mmCIF file of C-alpha atoms in Angstrom:
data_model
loop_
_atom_site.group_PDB
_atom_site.id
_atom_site.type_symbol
_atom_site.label_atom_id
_atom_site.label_comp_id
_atom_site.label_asym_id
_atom_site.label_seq_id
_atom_site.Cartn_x
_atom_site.Cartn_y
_atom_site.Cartn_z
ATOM 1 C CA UNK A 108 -66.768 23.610 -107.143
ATOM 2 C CA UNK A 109 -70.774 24.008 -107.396
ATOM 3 C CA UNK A 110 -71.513 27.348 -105.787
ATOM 4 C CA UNK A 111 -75.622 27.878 -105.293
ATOM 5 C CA UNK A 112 -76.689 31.614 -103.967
ATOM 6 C CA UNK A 113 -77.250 31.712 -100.311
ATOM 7 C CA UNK A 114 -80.830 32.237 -100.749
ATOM 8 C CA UNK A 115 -81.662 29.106 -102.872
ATOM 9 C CA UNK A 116 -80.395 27.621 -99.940
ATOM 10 C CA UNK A 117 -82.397 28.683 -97.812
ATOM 11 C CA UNK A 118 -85.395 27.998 -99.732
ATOM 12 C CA UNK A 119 -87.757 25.081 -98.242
ATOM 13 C CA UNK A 120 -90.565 23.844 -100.077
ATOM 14 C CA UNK A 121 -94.141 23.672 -98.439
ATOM 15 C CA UNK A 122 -96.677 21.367 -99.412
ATOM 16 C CA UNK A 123 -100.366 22.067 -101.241
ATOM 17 C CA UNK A 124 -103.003 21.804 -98.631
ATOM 18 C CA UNK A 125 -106.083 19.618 -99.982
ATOM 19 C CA UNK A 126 -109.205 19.706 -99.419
ATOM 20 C CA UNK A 127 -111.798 16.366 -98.159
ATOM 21 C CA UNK A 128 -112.280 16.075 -102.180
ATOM 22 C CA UNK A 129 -108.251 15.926 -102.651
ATOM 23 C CA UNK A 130 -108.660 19.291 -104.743
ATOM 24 C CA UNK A 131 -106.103 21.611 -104.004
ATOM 25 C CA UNK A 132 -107.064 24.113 -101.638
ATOM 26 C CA UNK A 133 -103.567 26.010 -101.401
ATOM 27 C CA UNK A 134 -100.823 25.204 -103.614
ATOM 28 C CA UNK A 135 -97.384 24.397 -102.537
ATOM 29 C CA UNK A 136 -94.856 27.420 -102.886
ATOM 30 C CA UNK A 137 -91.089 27.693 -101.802
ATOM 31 C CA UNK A 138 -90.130 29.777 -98.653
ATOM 32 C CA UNK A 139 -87.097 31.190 -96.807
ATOM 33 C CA UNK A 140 -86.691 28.681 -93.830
ATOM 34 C CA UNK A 141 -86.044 30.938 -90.762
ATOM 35 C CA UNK A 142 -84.336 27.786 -89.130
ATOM 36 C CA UNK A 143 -81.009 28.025 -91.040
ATOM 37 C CA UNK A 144 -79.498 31.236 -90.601
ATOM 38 C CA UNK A 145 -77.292 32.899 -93.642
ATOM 39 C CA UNK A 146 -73.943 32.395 -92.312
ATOM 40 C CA UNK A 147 -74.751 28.577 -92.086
ATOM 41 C CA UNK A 148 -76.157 28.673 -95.531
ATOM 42 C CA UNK A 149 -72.879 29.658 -97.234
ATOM 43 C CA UNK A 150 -71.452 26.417 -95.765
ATOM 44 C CA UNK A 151 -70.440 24.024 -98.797
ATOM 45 C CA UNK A 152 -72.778 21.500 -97.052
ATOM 46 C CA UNK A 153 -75.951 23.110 -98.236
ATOM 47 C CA UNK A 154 -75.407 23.616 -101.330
ATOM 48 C CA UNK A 155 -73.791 20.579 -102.933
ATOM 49 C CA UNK A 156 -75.072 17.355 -102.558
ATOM 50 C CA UNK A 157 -72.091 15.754 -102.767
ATOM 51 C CA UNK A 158 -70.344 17.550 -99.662
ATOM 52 C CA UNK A 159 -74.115 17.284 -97.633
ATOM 53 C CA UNK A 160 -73.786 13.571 -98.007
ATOM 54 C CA UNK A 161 -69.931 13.782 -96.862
ATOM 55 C CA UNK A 162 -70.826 15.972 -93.946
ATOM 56 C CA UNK A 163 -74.164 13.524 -93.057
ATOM 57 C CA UNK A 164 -71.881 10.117 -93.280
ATOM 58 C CA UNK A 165 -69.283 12.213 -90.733
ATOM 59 C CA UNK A 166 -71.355 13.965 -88.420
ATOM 60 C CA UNK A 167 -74.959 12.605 -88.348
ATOM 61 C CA UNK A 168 -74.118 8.427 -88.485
ATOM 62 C CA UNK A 169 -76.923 7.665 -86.497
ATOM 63 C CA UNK A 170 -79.894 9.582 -88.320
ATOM 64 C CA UNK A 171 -78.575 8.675 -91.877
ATOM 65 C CA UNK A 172 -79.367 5.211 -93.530
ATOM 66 C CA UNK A 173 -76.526 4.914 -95.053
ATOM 67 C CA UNK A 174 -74.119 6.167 -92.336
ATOM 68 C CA UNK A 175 -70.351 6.045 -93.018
ATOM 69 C CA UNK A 176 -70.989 5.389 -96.878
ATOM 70 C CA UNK A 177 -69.159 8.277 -98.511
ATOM 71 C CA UNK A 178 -65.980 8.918 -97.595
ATOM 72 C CA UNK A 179 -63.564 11.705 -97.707
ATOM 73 C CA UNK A 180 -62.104 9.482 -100.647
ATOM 74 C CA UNK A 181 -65.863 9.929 -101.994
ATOM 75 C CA UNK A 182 -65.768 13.759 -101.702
ATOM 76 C CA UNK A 183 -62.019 14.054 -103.052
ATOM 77 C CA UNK A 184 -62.828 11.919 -106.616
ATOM 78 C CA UNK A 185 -66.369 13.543 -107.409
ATOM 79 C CA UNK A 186 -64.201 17.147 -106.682
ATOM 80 C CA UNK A 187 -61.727 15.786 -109.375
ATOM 81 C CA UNK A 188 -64.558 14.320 -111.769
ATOM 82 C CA UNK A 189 -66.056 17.793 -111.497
ATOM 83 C CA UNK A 190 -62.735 19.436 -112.360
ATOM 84 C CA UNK A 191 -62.027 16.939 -115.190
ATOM 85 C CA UNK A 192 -65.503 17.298 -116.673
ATOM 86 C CA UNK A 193 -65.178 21.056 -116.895
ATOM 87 C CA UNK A 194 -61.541 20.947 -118.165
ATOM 88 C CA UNK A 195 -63.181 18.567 -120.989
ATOM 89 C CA UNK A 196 -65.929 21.172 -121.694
ATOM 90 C CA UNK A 197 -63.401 23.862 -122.286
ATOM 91 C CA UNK A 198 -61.781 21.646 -124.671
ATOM 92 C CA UNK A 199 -64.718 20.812 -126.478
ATOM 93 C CA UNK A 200 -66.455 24.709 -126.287
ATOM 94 C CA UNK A 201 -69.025 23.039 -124.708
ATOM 95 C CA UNK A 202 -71.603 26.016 -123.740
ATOM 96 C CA UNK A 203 -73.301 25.973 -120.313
ATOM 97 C CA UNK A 204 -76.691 26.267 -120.372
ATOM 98 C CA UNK A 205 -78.081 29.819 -119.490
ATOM 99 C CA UNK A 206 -80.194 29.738 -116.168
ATOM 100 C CA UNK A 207 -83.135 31.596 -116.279
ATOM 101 C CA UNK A 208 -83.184 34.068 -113.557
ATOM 102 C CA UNK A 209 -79.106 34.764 -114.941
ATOM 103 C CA UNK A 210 -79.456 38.543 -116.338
ATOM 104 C CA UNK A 211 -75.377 38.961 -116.733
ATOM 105 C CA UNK A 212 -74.450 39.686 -120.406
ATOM 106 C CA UNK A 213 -72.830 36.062 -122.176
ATOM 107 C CA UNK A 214 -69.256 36.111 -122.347
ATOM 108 C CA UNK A 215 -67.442 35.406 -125.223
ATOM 109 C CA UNK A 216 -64.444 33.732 -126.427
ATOM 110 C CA UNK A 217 -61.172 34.141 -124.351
ATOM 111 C CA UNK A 218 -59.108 35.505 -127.099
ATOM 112 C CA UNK A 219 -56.821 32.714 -126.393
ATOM 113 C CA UNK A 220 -54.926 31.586 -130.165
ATOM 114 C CA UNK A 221 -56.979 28.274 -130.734
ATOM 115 C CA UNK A 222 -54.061 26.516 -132.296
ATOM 116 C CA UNK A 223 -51.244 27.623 -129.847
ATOM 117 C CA UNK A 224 -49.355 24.140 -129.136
ATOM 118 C CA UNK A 225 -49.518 24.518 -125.719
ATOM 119 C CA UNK A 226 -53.624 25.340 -125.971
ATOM 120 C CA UNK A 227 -53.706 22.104 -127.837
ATOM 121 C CA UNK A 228 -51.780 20.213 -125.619
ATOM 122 C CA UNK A 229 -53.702 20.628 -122.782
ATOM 123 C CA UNK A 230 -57.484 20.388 -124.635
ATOM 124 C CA UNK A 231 -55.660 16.628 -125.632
ATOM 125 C CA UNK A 232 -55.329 15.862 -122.149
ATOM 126 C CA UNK A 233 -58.514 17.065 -121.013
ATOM 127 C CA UNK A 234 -60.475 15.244 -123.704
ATOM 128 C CA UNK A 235 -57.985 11.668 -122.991
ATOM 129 C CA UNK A 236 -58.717 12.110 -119.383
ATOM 130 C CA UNK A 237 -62.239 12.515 -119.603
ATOM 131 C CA UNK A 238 -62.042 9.784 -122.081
ATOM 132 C CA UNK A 239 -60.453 7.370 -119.350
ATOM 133 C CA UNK A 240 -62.854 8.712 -116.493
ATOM 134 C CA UNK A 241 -65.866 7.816 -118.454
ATOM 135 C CA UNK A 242 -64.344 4.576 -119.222
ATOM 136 C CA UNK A 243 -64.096 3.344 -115.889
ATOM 137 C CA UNK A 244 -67.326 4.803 -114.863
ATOM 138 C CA UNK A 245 -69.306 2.318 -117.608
ATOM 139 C CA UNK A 246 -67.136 -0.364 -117.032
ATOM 140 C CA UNK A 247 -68.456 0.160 -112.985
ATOM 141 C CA UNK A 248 -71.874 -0.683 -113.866
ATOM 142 C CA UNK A 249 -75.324 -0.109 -114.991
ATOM 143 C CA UNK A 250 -76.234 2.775 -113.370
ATOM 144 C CA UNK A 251 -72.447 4.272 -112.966
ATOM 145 C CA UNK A 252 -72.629 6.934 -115.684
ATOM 146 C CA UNK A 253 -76.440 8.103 -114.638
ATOM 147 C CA UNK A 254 -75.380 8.857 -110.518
ATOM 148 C CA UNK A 255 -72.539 10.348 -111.786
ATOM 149 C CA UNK A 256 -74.000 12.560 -114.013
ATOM 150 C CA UNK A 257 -76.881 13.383 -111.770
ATOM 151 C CA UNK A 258 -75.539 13.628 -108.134
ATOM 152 C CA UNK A 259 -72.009 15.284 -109.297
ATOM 153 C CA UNK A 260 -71.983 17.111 -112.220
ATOM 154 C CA UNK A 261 -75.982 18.277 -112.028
ATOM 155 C CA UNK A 262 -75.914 18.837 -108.375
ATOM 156 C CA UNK A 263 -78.983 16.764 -107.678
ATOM 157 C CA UNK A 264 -79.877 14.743 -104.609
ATOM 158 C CA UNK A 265 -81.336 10.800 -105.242
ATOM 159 C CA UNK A 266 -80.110 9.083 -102.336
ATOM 160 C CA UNK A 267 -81.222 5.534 -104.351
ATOM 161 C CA UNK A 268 -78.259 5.881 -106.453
ATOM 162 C CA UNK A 269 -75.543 5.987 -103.743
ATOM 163 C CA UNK A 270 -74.427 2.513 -104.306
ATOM 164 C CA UNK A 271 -73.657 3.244 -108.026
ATOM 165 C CA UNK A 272 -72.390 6.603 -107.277
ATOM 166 C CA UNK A 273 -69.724 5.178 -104.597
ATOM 167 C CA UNK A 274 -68.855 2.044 -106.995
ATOM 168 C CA UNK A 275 -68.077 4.939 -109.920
ATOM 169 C CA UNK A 276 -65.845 6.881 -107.761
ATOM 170 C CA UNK A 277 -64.418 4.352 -106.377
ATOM 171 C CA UNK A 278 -63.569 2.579 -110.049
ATOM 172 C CA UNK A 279 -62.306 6.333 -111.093
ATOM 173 C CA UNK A 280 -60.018 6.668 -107.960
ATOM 174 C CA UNK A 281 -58.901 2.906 -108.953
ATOM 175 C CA UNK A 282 -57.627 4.364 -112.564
ATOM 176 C CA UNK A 283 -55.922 7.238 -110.794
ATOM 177 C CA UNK A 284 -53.854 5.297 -108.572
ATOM 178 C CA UNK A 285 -53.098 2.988 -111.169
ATOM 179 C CA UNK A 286 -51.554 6.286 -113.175
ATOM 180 C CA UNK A 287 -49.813 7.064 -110.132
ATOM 181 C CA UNK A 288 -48.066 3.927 -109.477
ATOM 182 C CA UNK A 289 -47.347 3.813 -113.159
#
């Protein structure tokens, strides 16, 4: 699961302040809100976008617009699709991309024996199910494919593609209990 450090979290961003001319007087910067205390911070809630709009739809019905939209159901299948996804990576030696404040030395290969049957077995399956997810999730609509890629595997919160984002997972959790009944 997505895992953001506890002060990113707390992070809040504060507007430039204009002037009468709209010239920027002061310019926007990011700082610690003093409002949401560490220990809250390490909840999963503030970090993932996925699990805030899980916790909003449970707890906060009234305040959110969409209230009661993503379910547990929801949470569960992008959790898998995340899981999945890196699985398929692995397979693939798919590199992550290095952040830019990261200073720990790259890692290297595993030392794992690439063509072990068992290795090979399982990078099959990973790249088939991937292969199957991202199946369903064009087949689920225009804009399936772009919230899923956005709001679940690049963390990032755009509430206007919630619709295509619960139609995705719900055509992936379709697929999976077709395989189970199977």
């Amino acid at each position: 699961m997505m895992e953001a450090a506890t002060w990113k979290r707390r992070q809040i961003w504060v507007e430039p302040e204009l002037d009468d001319d709209g010239k920027v007087k002061v310019p926007g910067y990011w700082k610690t809100d003093p409002k949401l205390p560490w220990d809250k911070a390490r909840l999963q809630e503030y970090g993932s976008v996925i699990h805030a709009w899980h916790y909003a739809s449970r707890n906060h019905r009234s305040e959110w617009p969409d209230a009661g939209k993503f379910t547990q159901q929801h949470l569960n299948t992008a959790e898998q699709i995340q899981q999945c996804y890196q699985a398929y990576k692995g397979a693939m030696a798919i590199k992550q991309g290095r952040s830019v404040t990261d200073d720990s030395p790259r890692g290297g290969v595993d030392g794992a024996d690439p063509f072990a049957p068992e290795r090979e077995e399982r990078d099959l399956r990973a790249i088939e199910n991937w292969k199957a997810i991202r199946h369903e999730i064009l087949k689920s609509g225009p804009f399936g494919m772009m919230a899923v890629q956005t709001v679940v595997l690049d963390n990032k919160e755009v509430p206007s593609l919630i619709g295509d984002l619960r139609l995705a997972l719900n055509a992936v959790a379709r697929l999976w209990e077709r395989r189970r009944a199977a």
